[in-house]
């Protein structure tokens, strides 16, 4: 028999007789608390989300089918060791046991907006009301994990780099070698025992992802005789993979920004009724079939699924003029990624992490980690410390990491070798923030060093730190990356009086992106205008339209304005682009100042008025969405489209430690930011702190759906409670294995 307890924030604390009962309990409570969320994730992982979400979901479903996500997950399940497979199966059994009740609690299954997706079904095939949740297969958690992380290594950036090299020259590629608009990152830091008030280590940080409602992370506690771990789980996936505290040991990760997925330019032809691909050894047969994607309220869509010896075809390309050999020939792009090649998603690491008691145990568990590649920090109560990279990176030709490589040329194949995972001895405060640090040998594009440098500077500013002090680091709003643009603006002359006042105002600005700052709003307005002008400049004109004709899933990596926005420092300081020397840039910046000043858009407007949270919701609806949480930073609901209604105003910016990212030149709204914050205290686990956007429950109307959100907006944290006497048993959630 397993038991579910709740703390004051509705966070589930699970207790069971063994790890398998506990996995069942975790699956069941997830189905009860997050039924609609995990139904959507199951459908996204299997390429069936358009059946309930409508035509906007077709591009993702097409990609999921073409990339063979579900098939890869099934292959990985069959390759699992027996104990891990049993553990995953127990979780799936729990999900299936809890879904009927979870669906009854979740109004999304029965709202008109959701039920419309069933209109195309024959009457006899429809559920009595709304949508019935689908049954989970044993491989479903693995498919969800893969769906979440398939774009983590930002392979679409290779399409961008190839286009830049062709149009602007190879030397221009380095201009844009920064984390782009489609990447996900994190902050993390470890304060060793000699720098803390308690004499035991602290680990803290915040993962940066697209903000989803309900949240991406699930606060949870998993306890049985073998282990007792609190942490942040991923709904739909068993265990606690990324951020956990087991009492005697704690761990946390950030995205390593490694490159481990390759794109191949394929030449395909139809010959004798089958599809063939040209490889180094000539024409070879492909697998090919057609799948049908159901679309709510519209006709079905056929998707051709082709796989070469390199991998699944994920993008069609221009037809090759004429014929090669015999038969019609065309070009396409295939994707090669380690889980499909090795049949391993690293799930064997998940139960091993739960069993860890020391950093040595964590280290051994992470030797089995595969996807995605992460930088890890860990500490234990015996003084053990760990700083390493974990994951699988194939050793291959250097060009594979930079661009799309020709499938028919020898030298780009994968062998059996994998890169060794770097590790470093910890000597003092250690920071991980997606910068070109410990993982530098494994990647091509990294985040600028601003966040990492600022965190180190903040932590070096005090001789002793406690868990409660960490919120000040989490919420730091200094924007060091503003320097190059401000320097450029300071050199402008010949301006009108309003533009001069704006320039001088920005020169005196403290460079903090506080929600209430009108100067921060003025800077953002000028930055956006500079980005728009740069993206439209003749020097970059050849990059216009790159995102046309490519799958929608890849377009964020190929749109010029976001790319210019995230690489603004390089564009302004390197002088690598003909026609954009210092004089031309200064003239452009002056024109931007004049335009912003003339529009009067900076008068009385704060950064929080512009920089509003725009979370992703699978099914936005007035009947489901809650009103704005006004936490004193903004004046209520802002404008936004149906997919991402804007909520409360936020402090921070992309390169702040408080990394709340907008896309300058496109929108001030924030879609990506801290998906959680945590502080793991090794002196006393109950001294640890955490917070998530929204709340522990995914059920609209539940008191814990949004009770943490005002605190998250203000940068506050709530205590981790592990004393069973301070928890309340939830009779409604009690379930037997």
Tab-separated table of C-alpha atoms in Angstrom, residues 20-31 85-100 135-141 236 238 735-737:
chain	number	residue	atom	x	y	z
A	20	UNK	CA	8.248	-0.291	-7.690
A	21	UNK	CA	5.248	0.548	-5.504
A	22	UNK	CA	6.657	4.052	-5.292
A	23	UNK	CA	6.962	4.340	-9.074
A	24	UNK	CA	3.323	3.267	-9.348
A	25	UNK	CA	2.364	5.921	-6.787
A	26	UNK	CA	4.321	8.589	-8.670
A	27	UNK	CA	2.594	7.706	-11.924
A	28	UNK	CA	-0.810	7.716	-10.273
A	29	UNK	CA	-0.432	11.042	-8.457
A	30	UNK	CA	0.899	12.619	-11.646
A	31	UNK	CA	-2.191	11.442	-13.498
A	85	UNK	CA	12.051	-1.735	-17.417
A	86	UNK	CA	10.013	-3.066	-14.484
A	87	UNK	CA	10.357	0.281	-12.700
A	88	UNK	CA	9.228	2.244	-15.774
A	89	UNK	CA	6.327	-0.172	-16.263
A	90	UNK	CA	5.228	0.362	-12.666
A	91	UNK	CA	5.097	4.113	-13.293
A	92	UNK	CA	3.037	3.579	-16.450
A	93	UNK	CA	0.653	1.292	-14.550
A	94	UNK	CA	0.189	4.071	-12.012
A	95	UNK	CA	-0.548	6.616	-14.724
A	96	UNK	CA	-3.138	4.337	-16.304
A	97	UNK	CA	-4.699	3.701	-12.890
A	98	UNK	CA	-5.021	7.414	-12.147
A	99	UNK	CA	-6.000	8.805	-15.540
A	100	UNK	CA	-9.753	8.144	-15.385
A	135	UNK	CA	-3.842	4.578	-22.520
A	136	UNK	CA	-0.116	4.741	-21.868
A	137	UNK	CA	2.294	2.221	-23.328
A	138	UNK	CA	5.379	1.094	-21.389
A	139	UNK	CA	7.529	3.277	-23.648
A	140	UNK	CA	5.408	6.440	-23.314
A	141	UNK	CA	7.587	8.073	-20.597
A	236	UNK	CA	5.150	11.851	-17.356
A	238	UNK	CA	9.490	8.475	-13.441
A	735	UNK	CA	-4.036	4.034	-3.947
A	736	UNK	CA	-2.937	0.451	-3.731
A	737	UNK	CA	-0.435	-1.125	-6.072
